[in-house]
Amino acid sequence: MEEMVKGESVIARQDYNLYGININGKEGIYCDTNKETGRALIYFPEVDEYGEIIDFERVNPGVVPENNNNFAKRLSKLEFTIERNFTGFGSTIGDRR
């Protein structure tokens, strides 16, 4: 399978409850794939939420539709800017380093 492109349109093909709505058959925007779980992070504009989906269909592989471009350009990986341990930000109590 060709590598997925951030912003591709996909259609969910599994029953998945996203805040009370079954998104099976709904169109979403591909964001990324979790390498550990194999689940794709997909944004569903109709619900305005993200879901981690395994079974989905690519609408047009490798192509980002014009209406998904702005959304896809704004996506970025979460980067931690401060180290946190179990006792809170900046605390050294219980630090196991």
N, CA, C and O atoms as a printed pandas DataFrame, in Angstrom:
     atom_number atom_name residue_name chain_id  residue_number  x_coord  y_coord  z_coord
0              1         N          MET        A               1    0.844   -1.185    0.000
1              2        CA          MET        A               1    0.000    0.000    0.000
2              3         C          MET        A               1    0.888    1.247    0.000
3              4         O          MET        A               1    1.867    1.325    0.742
4              5         N          GLU        A               2    0.541    2.191   -0.819
5              6        CA          GLU        A               2    1.235    3.471   -0.926
6              7         C          GLU        A               2    1.125    4.225    0.400
7              8         O          GLU        A               2    0.098    4.167    1.075
8              9         N          GLU        A               3    2.200    4.935    0.763
9             10        CA          GLU        A               3    2.208    5.675    2.025
10            11         C          GLU        A               3    1.122    6.747    2.026
11            12         O          GLU        A               3    0.890    7.421    1.022
12            13         N          MET        A               4    0.475    6.886    3.158
13            14        CA          MET        A               4   -0.615    7.861    3.269
14            15         C          MET        A               4   -0.057    9.270    3.411
15            16         O          MET        A               4    1.035    9.483    3.938
16            17         N          VAL        A               5   -0.840   10.219    2.924
17            18        CA          VAL        A               5   -0.464   11.619    2.952
18            19         C          VAL        A               5   -1.363   12.352    3.941
19            20         O          VAL        A               5   -2.582   12.185    3.935
20            21         N          LYS        A               6   -0.741   13.161    4.785
21            22        CA          LYS        A               6   -1.497   13.956    5.748
22            23         C          LYS        A               6   -2.491   14.840    4.998
23            24         O          LYS        A               6   -2.101   15.632    4.139
24            25         N          GLY        A               7   -3.784   14.702    5.327
25            26        CA          GLY        A               7   -4.823   15.489    4.689
26            27         C          GLY        A               7   -5.681   14.700    3.710
27            28         O          GLY        A               7   -6.691   15.206    3.220
28            29         N          GLU        A               8   -5.283   13.453    3.420
29            30        CA          GLU        A               8   -6.085   12.598    2.529
30            31         C          GLU        A               8   -7.488   12.418    3.105
31            32         O          GLU        A               8   -7.671   12.386    4.322
32            33         N          SER        A               9   -8.461   12.302    2.226
33            34        CA          SER        A               9   -9.823   11.979    2.663
34            35         C          SER        A               9   -9.953   10.470    2.815
35            36         O          SER        A               9   -9.469    9.702    1.983
36            37         N          VAL        A              10  -10.612   10.060    3.889
37            38        CA          VAL        A              10  -10.842    8.637    4.151
38            39         C          VAL        A              10  -12.283    8.457    4.609
39            40         O          VAL        A              10  -12.928    9.407    5.053
40            41         N          ILE        A              11  -12.775    7.236    4.498
41            42        CA          ILE        A              11  -14.110    6.901    4.988
42            43         C          ILE        A              11  -13.972    5.774    6.002
43            44         O          ILE        A              11  -13.395    4.730    5.699
44            45         N          ALA        A              12  -14.497    5.980    7.197
45            46        CA          ALA        A              12  -14.443    4.965    8.250
46            47         C          ALA        A              12  -15.268    3.759    7.831
47            48         O          ALA        A              12  -16.385    3.905    7.336
48            49         N          ARG        A              13  -14.715    2.569    8.031
49            50        CA          ARG        A              13  -15.410    1.328    7.682
50            51         C          ARG        A              13  -15.510    0.397    8.885
51            52         O          ARG        A              13  -15.486   -0.825    8.742
52            53         N          GLN        A              14  -15.622    0.985   10.062
53            54        CA          GLN        A              14  -15.825    0.198   11.272
54            55         C          GLN        A              14  -16.775    0.963   12.181
55            56         O          GLN        A              14  -16.849    2.191   12.132
56            57         N          ASP        A              15  -17.493    0.226   13.003
57            58        CA          ASP        A              15  -18.333    0.864   14.005
58            59         C          ASP        A              15  -17.414    1.461   15.059
59            60         O          ASP        A              15  -16.584    0.761   15.639
60            61         N          TYR        A              16  -17.561    2.731   15.299
61            62        CA          TYR        A              16  -16.715    3.450   16.249
62            63         C          TYR        A              16  -17.546    4.566   16.853
63            64         O          TYR        A              16  -17.995    5.467   16.145
64            65         N          ASN        A              17  -17.750    4.507   18.150
65            66        CA          ASN        A              17  -18.565    5.490   18.850
66            67         C          ASN        A              17  -17.699    6.703   19.183
67            68         O          ASN        A              17  -16.777    6.620   19.994
68            69         N          LEU        A              18  -18.006    7.811   18.552
69            70        CA          LEU        A              18  -17.272    9.048   18.793
70            71         C          LEU        A              18  -18.238   10.041   19.430
71            72         O          LEU        A              18  -18.967   10.751   18.736
72            73         N          TYR        A              19  -18.231   10.080   20.758
73            74        CA          TYR        A              19  -19.117   10.950   21.530
74            75         C          TYR        A              19  -20.581   10.758   21.143
75            76         O          TYR        A              19  -21.310   11.717   20.892
76            77         N          GLY        A              20  -20.988    9.487   21.101
77            78        CA          GLY        A              20  -22.388    9.158   20.852
78            79         C          GLY        A              20  -22.781    9.050   19.393
79            80         O          GLY        A              20  -23.946    8.801   19.083
80            81         N          ILE        A              21  -21.832    9.231   18.498
81            82        CA          ILE        A              21  -22.117    9.137   17.062
82            83         C          ILE        A              21  -21.285    8.007   16.467
83            84         O          ILE        A              21  -20.067    7.967   16.640
84            85         N          ASN        A              22  -21.947    7.090   15.766
85            86        CA          ASN        A              22  -21.234    6.015   15.079
86            87         C          ASN        A              22  -20.680    6.595   13.776
87            88         O          ASN        A              22  -21.452    7.012   12.913
88            89         N          ILE        A              23  -19.361    6.627   13.624
89            90        CA          ILE        A              23  -18.763    7.270   12.460
90            91         C          ILE        A              23  -18.562    6.312   11.285
91            92         O          ILE        A              23  -17.962    6.689   10.279
92            93         N          ASN        A              24  -19.054    5.089   11.400
93            94        CA          ASN        A              24  -18.963    4.136   10.288
94            95         C          ASN        A              24  -19.630    4.750    9.043
95            96         O          ASN        A              24  -20.803    5.123    9.087
96            97         N          GLY        A              25  -18.879    4.850    7.939
97            98        CA          GLY        A              25  -19.399    5.422    6.706
98            99         C          GLY        A              25  -19.195    6.918    6.576
99           100         O          GLY        A              25  -19.495    7.489    5.528
100          101         N          LYS        A              26  -18.688    7.570    7.621
101          102        CA          LYS        A              26  -18.485    9.019    7.575
102          103         C          LYS        A              26  -17.085    9.344    7.046
103          104         O          LYS        A              26  -16.130    8.598    7.262
104          105         N          GLU        A              27  -16.995   10.470    6.352
105          106        CA          GLU        A              27  -15.714   10.902    5.784
106          107         C          GLU        A              27  -14.907   11.683    6.808
107          108         O          GLU        A              27  -15.445   12.483    7.573
108          109         N          GLY        A              28  -13.594   11.430    6.806
109          110        CA          GLY        A              28  -12.692   12.120    7.705
110          111         C          GLY        A              28  -11.416   12.515    6.992
111          112         O          GLY        A              28  -11.244   12.254    5.801
112          113         N          ILE        A              29  -10.518   13.154    7.743
113          114        CA          ILE        A              29   -9.239   13.621    7.212
114          115         C          ILE        A              29   -8.122   12.890    7.948
115          116         O          ILE        A              29   -8.025   12.954    9.173
116          117         N          TYR        A              30   -7.279   12.193    7.183
117          118        CA          TYR        A              30   -6.160   11.447    7.765
118          119         C          TYR        A              30   -5.127   12.415    8.336
119          120         O          TYR        A              30   -4.745   13.385    7.683
120          121         N          CYS        A              31   -4.677   12.139    9.572
121          122        CA          CYS        A              31   -3.674   12.975   10.229
122          123         C          CYS        A              31   -2.342   12.253   10.370
123          124         O          CYS        A              31   -1.306   12.789    9.977
124          125         N          ASP        A              32   -2.354   11.042   10.924
125          126        CA          ASP        A              32   -1.112   10.307   11.181
126          127         C          ASP        A              32   -1.468    8.880   11.588
127          128         O          ASP        A              32   -2.629    8.566   11.849
128          129         N          THR        A              33   -0.449    8.024   11.636
129          130        CA          THR        A              33   -0.646    6.650   12.099
130          131         C          THR        A              33    0.260    6.390   13.290
131          132         O          THR        A              33    1.450    6.702   13.253
132          133         N          ASN        A              34   -0.301    5.821   14.339
133          134        CA          ASN        A              34    0.473    5.433   15.510
134          135         C          ASN        A              34    1.246    4.174   15.156
135          136         O          ASN        A              34    0.647    3.132   14.889
136          137         N          LYS        A              35    2.559    4.258   15.152
137          138        CA          LYS        A              35    3.411    3.132   14.740
138          139         C          LYS        A              35    3.282    1.941   15.700
139          140         O          LYS        A              35    3.469    0.796   15.288
140          141         N          GLU        A              36    2.968    2.197   16.960
141          142        CA          GLU        A              36    2.863    1.126   17.950
142          143         C          GLU        A              36    1.551    0.352   17.840
143          144         O          GLU        A              36    1.536   -0.871   17.983
144          145         N          THR        A              37    0.454    1.058   17.586
145          146        CA          THR        A              37   -0.859    0.400   17.566
146          147         C          THR        A              37   -1.371    0.136   16.158
147          148         O          THR        A              37   -2.262   -0.692   15.968
148          149         N          GLY        A              38   -0.813    0.834   15.163
149          150        CA          GLY        A              38   -1.287    0.688   13.793
150          151         C          GLY        A              38   -2.581    1.439   13.527
151          152         O          GLY        A              38   -3.142    1.339   12.436
152          153         N          ARG        A              39   -3.054    2.181   14.500
153          154        CA          ARG        A              39   -4.301    2.938   14.340
154          155         C          ARG        A              39   -3.999    4.295   13.695
155          156         O          ARG        A              39   -2.994    4.940   13.996
156          157         N          ALA        A              40   -4.899    4.702   12.803
157          158        CA          ALA        A              40   -4.764    6.003   12.149
158          159         C          ALA        A              40   -5.540    7.045   12.942
159          160         O          ALA        A              40   -6.665    6.797   13.376
160          161         N          LEU        A              41   -4.938    8.202   13.127
161          162        CA          LEU        A              41   -5.624    9.325   13.757
162          163         C          LEU        A              41   -6.346   10.071   12.639
163          164         O          LEU        A              41   -5.721   10.584   11.711
164          165         N          ILE        A              42   -7.669   10.123   12.744
165          166        CA          ILE        A              42   -8.496   10.719   11.708
166          167         C          ILE        A              42   -9.406   11.767   12.340
167          168         O          ILE        A              42  -10.031   11.532   13.373
168          169         N          TYR        A              43   -9.463   12.928   11.693
169          170        CA          TYR        A              43  -10.342   14.006   12.145
170          171         C          TYR        A              43  -11.649   13.916   11.365
171          172         O          TYR        A              43  -11.648   13.805   10.139
172          173         N          PHE        A              44  -12.759   13.966   12.091
173          174        CA          PHE        A              44  -14.079   13.906   11.476
174          175         C          PHE        A              44  -14.755   15.272   11.614
175          176         O          PHE        A              44  -15.282   15.599   12.678
176          177         N          PRO        A              45  -14.741   16.076   10.535
177          178        CA          PRO        A              45  -15.293   17.437   10.607
178          179         C          PRO        A              45  -16.760   17.488   11.031
179          180         O          PRO        A              45  -17.176   18.421   11.719
180          181         N          GLU        A              46  -17.539   16.496   10.628
181          182        CA          GLU        A              46  -18.960   16.478   10.958
182          183         C          GLU        A              46  -19.187   16.436   12.471
183          184         O          GLU        A              46  -20.157   16.998   12.980
184          185         N          VAL        A              47  -18.279   15.763   13.178
185          186        CA          VAL        A              47  -18.385   15.624   14.628
186          187         C          VAL        A              47  -17.459   16.614   15.342
187          188         O          VAL        A              47  -17.608   16.862   16.538
188          189         N          ASP        A              48  -16.503   17.174   14.598
189          190        CA          ASP        A              48  -15.484   18.081   15.130
190          191         C          ASP        A              48  -14.640   17.397   16.204
191          192         O          ASP        A              48  -14.313   17.993   17.230
192          193         N          GLU        A              49  -14.291   16.120   15.943
193          194        CA          GLU        A              49  -13.486   15.330   16.870
194          195         C          GLU        A              49  -12.559   14.397   16.105
195          196         O          GLU        A              49  -12.725   14.171   14.906
196          197         N          TYR        A              50  -11.574   13.856   16.831
197          198        CA          TYR        A              50  -10.618   12.900   16.283
198          199         C          TYR        A              50  -10.944   11.497   16.770
199          200         O          TYR        A              50  -11.465   11.320   17.872
200          201         N          GLY        A              51  -10.637   10.506   15.951
201          202        CA          GLY        A              51  -10.797    9.110   16.342
202          203         C          GLY        A              51   -9.589    8.316   15.886
203          204         O          GLY        A              51   -8.926    8.680   14.915
204          205         N          GLU        A              52   -9.304    7.223   16.594
205          206        CA          GLU        A              52   -8.214    6.317   16.204
206          207         C          GLU        A              52   -8.842    5.105   15.536
207          208         O          GLU        A              52   -9.461    4.274   16.201
208          209         N          ILE        A              53   -8.684    5.006   14.238
209          210        CA          ILE        A              53   -9.394    4.036   13.421
210          211         C          ILE        A              53   -8.423    3.028   12.803
211          212         O          ILE        A              53   -7.316    3.382   12.399
212          213         N          ILE        A              54   -8.854    1.779   12.739
213          214        CA          ILE        A              54   -8.060    0.745   12.068
214          215         C          ILE        A              54   -8.599    0.478   10.673
215          216         O          ILE        A              54   -7.828    0.378    9.718
216          217         N          ASP        A              55   -9.906    0.363   10.548
217          218        CA          ASP        A              55  -10.519   -0.024    9.279
218          219         C          ASP        A              55  -11.135    1.196    8.584
219          220         O          ASP        A              55  -12.158    1.724    9.019
220          221         N          PHE        A              56  -10.494    1.629    7.501
221          222        CA          PHE        A              56  -10.992    2.770    6.751
222          223         C          PHE        A              56  -10.630    2.599    5.276
223          224         O          PHE        A              56   -9.763    1.800    4.922
224          225         N          GLU        A              57  -11.304    3.357    4.436
225          226        CA          GLU        A              57  -11.084    3.314    2.991
226          227         C          GLU        A              57  -10.507    4.657    2.548
227          228         O          GLU        A              57  -11.002    5.716    2.932
228          229         N          ARG        A              58   -9.469    4.597    1.746
229          230        CA          ARG        A              58   -8.891    5.827    1.199
230          231         C          ARG        A              58   -9.720    6.258   -0.008
231          232         O          ARG        A              58   -9.962    5.458   -0.911
232          233         N          VAL        A              59  -10.150    7.508   -0.029
233          234        CA          VAL        A              59  -11.009    8.004   -1.100
234          235         C          VAL        A              59  -10.222    8.155   -2.400
235          236         O          VAL        A              59  -10.647    7.661   -3.444
236          237         N          ASN        A              60   -9.089    8.829   -2.340
237          238        CA          ASN        A              60   -8.243    9.054   -3.510
238          239         C          ASN        A              60   -6.791    8.997   -3.029
239          240         O          ASN        A              60   -6.208   10.036   -2.716
240          241         N          PRO        A              61   -6.196    7.796   -2.967
241          242        CA          PRO        A              61   -4.873    7.611   -2.368
242          243         C          PRO        A              61   -3.806    8.584   -2.879
243          244         O          PRO        A              61   -3.607    8.763   -4.081
244          245         N          GLY        A              62   -3.125    9.207   -1.898
245          246        CA          GLY        A              62   -2.024   10.105   -2.213
246          247         C          GLY        A              62   -2.430   11.521   -2.591
247          248         O          GLY        A              62   -1.568   12.359   -2.858
248          249         N          VAL        A              63   -3.729   11.801   -2.619
249          250        CA          VAL        A              63   -4.215   13.122   -3.038
250          251         C          VAL        A              63   -4.893   13.821   -1.856
251          252         O          VAL        A              63   -5.750   13.251   -1.181
252          253         N          VAL        A              64   -4.486   15.066   -1.628
253          254        CA          VAL        A              64   -5.126   15.883   -0.589
254          255         C          VAL        A              64   -6.112   16.819   -1.285
255          256         O          VAL        A              64   -5.699   17.687   -2.053
256          257         N          PRO        A              65   -7.417   16.650   -1.023
257          258        CA          PRO        A              65   -8.409   17.530   -1.653
258          259         C          PRO        A              65   -8.198   18.986   -1.239
259          260         O          PRO        A              65   -7.706   19.273   -0.148
260          261         N          GLU        A              66   -8.571   19.874   -2.112
261          262        CA          GLU        A              66   -8.402   21.313   -1.868
262          263         C          GLU        A              66   -9.023   21.736   -0.530
263          264         O          GLU        A              66   -8.438   22.535    0.201
264          265         N          ASN        A              67  -10.206   21.200   -0.211
265          266        CA          ASN        A              67  -10.876   21.609    1.032
266          267         C          ASN        A              67  -10.187   21.072    2.289
267          268         O          ASN        A              67  -10.531   21.495    3.393
268          269         N          ASN        A              68   -9.228   20.156    2.155
269          270        CA          ASN        A              68   -8.480   19.641    3.312
270          271         C          ASN        A              68   -7.115   20.317    3.463
271          272         O          ASN        A              68   -6.454   20.144    4.487
272          273         N          ASN        A              69   -6.686   21.083    2.459
273          274        CA          ASN        A              69   -5.340   21.663    2.455
274          275         C          ASN        A              69   -5.029   22.520    3.671
275          276         O          ASN        A              69   -4.012   22.304    4.329
276          277         N          ASN        A              70   -5.880   23.485    3.982
277          278        CA          ASN        A              70   -5.604   24.380    5.115
278          279         C          ASN        A              70   -5.526   23.615    6.425
279          280         O          ASN        A              70   -4.655   23.878    7.254
280          281         N          PHE        A              71   -6.435   22.671    6.611
281          282        CA          PHE        A              71   -6.420   21.858    7.827
282          283         C          PHE        A              71   -5.110   21.079    7.915
283          284         O          PHE        A              71   -4.456   21.086    8.958
284          285         N          ALA        A              72   -4.724   20.413    6.838
285          286        CA          ALA        A              72   -3.518   19.581    6.816
286          287         C          ALA        A              72   -2.261   20.405    7.075
287          288         O          ALA        A              72   -1.340   19.926    7.736
288          289         N          LYS        A              73   -2.210   21.613    6.575
289          290        CA          LYS        A              73   -1.031   22.480    6.767
290          291         C          LYS        A              73   -0.860   22.883    8.233
291          292         O          LYS        A              73    0.257   23.155    8.674
292          293         N          ARG        A              74   -1.953   22.922    8.984
293          294        CA          ARG        A              74   -1.891   23.330   10.396
294          295         C          ARG        A              74   -1.534   22.182   11.333
295          296         O          ARG        A              74   -1.213   22.414   12.498
296          297         N          LEU        A              75   -1.585   20.944   10.838
297          298        CA          LEU        A              75   -1.287   19.791   11.695
298          299         C          LEU        A              75    0.203   19.704   12.007
299          300         O          LEU        A              75    1.045   19.914   11.135
300          301         N          SER        A              76    0.512   19.395   13.256
301          302        CA          SER        A              76    1.906   19.158   13.650
302          303         C          SER        A              76    1.917   18.214   14.843
303          304         O          SER        A              76    0.931   18.096   15.571
304          305         N          LYS        A              77    3.036   17.554   15.027
305          306        CA          LYS        A              77    3.190   16.639   16.159
306          307         C          LYS        A              77    3.289   17.442   17.446
307          308         O          LYS        A              77    3.859   18.533   17.471
308          309         N          LEU        A              78    2.729   16.892   18.507
309          310        CA          LEU        A              78    2.833   17.508   19.821
310          311         C          LEU        A              78    4.278   17.420   20.291
311          312         O          LEU        A              78    4.872   16.342   20.293
312          313         N          GLU        A              79    4.834   18.545   20.686
313          314        CA          GLU        A              79    6.200   18.570   21.209
314          315         C          GLU        A              79    6.147   19.051   22.648
315          316         O          GLU        A              79    5.512   20.058   22.959
316          317         N          PHE        A              80    6.823   18.317   23.519
317          318        CA          PHE        A              80    6.871   18.692   24.922
318          319         C          PHE        A              80    7.906   19.791   25.097
319          320         O          PHE        A              80    9.044   19.660   24.648
320          321         N          THR        A              81    7.505   20.881   25.754
321          322        CA          THR        A              81    8.421   21.999   25.956
322          323         C          THR        A              81    8.903   22.096   27.399
323          324         O          THR        A              81    9.798   22.883   27.704
324          325         N          ILE        A              82    8.316   21.303   28.281
325          326        CA          ILE        A              82    8.742   21.300   29.673
326          327         C          ILE        A              82    8.669   19.862   30.180
327          328         O          ILE        A              82    7.726   19.130   29.879
328          329         N          GLU        A              83    9.662   19.478   30.941
329          330        CA          GLU        A              83    9.667   18.117   31.465
330          331         C          GLU        A              83    8.730   18.046   32.657
331          332         O          GLU        A              83    8.707   18.946   33.496
332          333         N          ARG        A              84    7.961   16.975   32.726
333          334        CA          ARG        A              84    7.009   16.803   33.821
334          335         C          ARG        A              84    7.207   15.424   34.425
335          336         O          ARG        A              84    7.398   14.443   33.705
336          337         N          ASN        A              85    7.162   15.353   35.738
337          338        CA          ASN        A              85    7.194   14.046   36.385
338          339         C          ASN        A              85    5.864   13.838   37.096
339          340         O          ASN        A              85    4.955   14.657   36.959
340          341         N          PHE        A              86    5.743   12.773   37.839
341          342        CA          PHE        A              86    4.467   12.438   38.443
342          343         C          PHE        A              86    4.036   13.384   39.556
343          344         O          PHE        A              86    2.873   13.356   39.959
344          345         N          THR        A              87    4.922   14.206   40.057
345          346        CA          THR        A              87    4.551   15.108   41.145
346          347         C          THR        A              87    4.263   16.517   40.658
347          348         O          THR        A              87    3.927   17.384   41.464
348          349         N          GLY        A              88    4.383   16.768   39.371
349          350        CA          GLY        A              88    4.024   18.072   38.834
350          351         C          GLY        A              88    5.161   18.723   38.047
351          352         O          GLY        A              88    6.287   18.226   38.027
352          353         N          PHE        A              89    4.852   19.808   37.422
353          354        CA          PHE        A              89    5.815   20.541   36.606
354          355         C          PHE        A              89    6.900   21.154   37.487
355          356         O          PHE        A              89    6.603   21.842   38.463
356          357         N          GLY        A              90    8.151   20.899   37.136
357          358        CA          GLY        A              90    9.263   21.538   37.824
358          359         C          GLY        A              90    9.597   20.956   39.191
359          360         O          GLY        A              90   10.587   21.370   39.795
360          361         N          SER        A              91    8.821   20.025   39.696
361          362        CA          SER        A              91    9.075   19.447   41.006
362          363         C          SER        A              91   10.176   18.402   40.920
363          364         O          SER        A              91   10.255   17.664   39.938
364          365         N          THR        A              92   11.017   18.334   41.929
365          366        CA          THR        A              92   12.067   17.306   41.964
366          367         C          THR        A              92   11.742   16.231   42.996
367          368         O          THR        A              92   12.488   15.261   43.135
368          369         N          ILE        A              93   10.634   16.396   43.721
369          370        CA          ILE        A              93   10.217   15.389   44.701
370          371         C          ILE        A              93    9.817   14.118   43.956
371          372         O          ILE        A              93    8.976   14.161   43.058
372          373         N          GLY        A              94   10.398   13.022   44.315
373          374        CA          GLY        A              94   10.056   11.758   43.677
374          375         C          GLY        A              94   10.671   11.582   42.297
375          376         O          GLY        A              94   10.331   10.647   41.572
376          377         N          ASP        A              95   11.574   12.481   41.940
377          378        CA          ASP        A              95   12.220   12.406   40.621
378          379         C          ASP        A              95   13.139   11.180   40.604
379          380         O          ASP        A              95   13.968   11.009   41.498
380          381         N          ARG        A              96   12.991   10.339   39.594
381          382        CA          ARG        A              96   13.752    9.088   39.525
382          383         C          ARG        A              96   14.964    9.171   38.596
383          384         O          ARG        A              96   15.523    8.139   38.226
384          385         N          ARG        A              97   15.368   10.357   38.221
385          386        CA          ARG        A              97   16.528   10.472   37.333
386          387         C          ARG        A              97   17.796   10.117   37.988
387          388         O          ARG        A              97   18.852   10.170   37.358
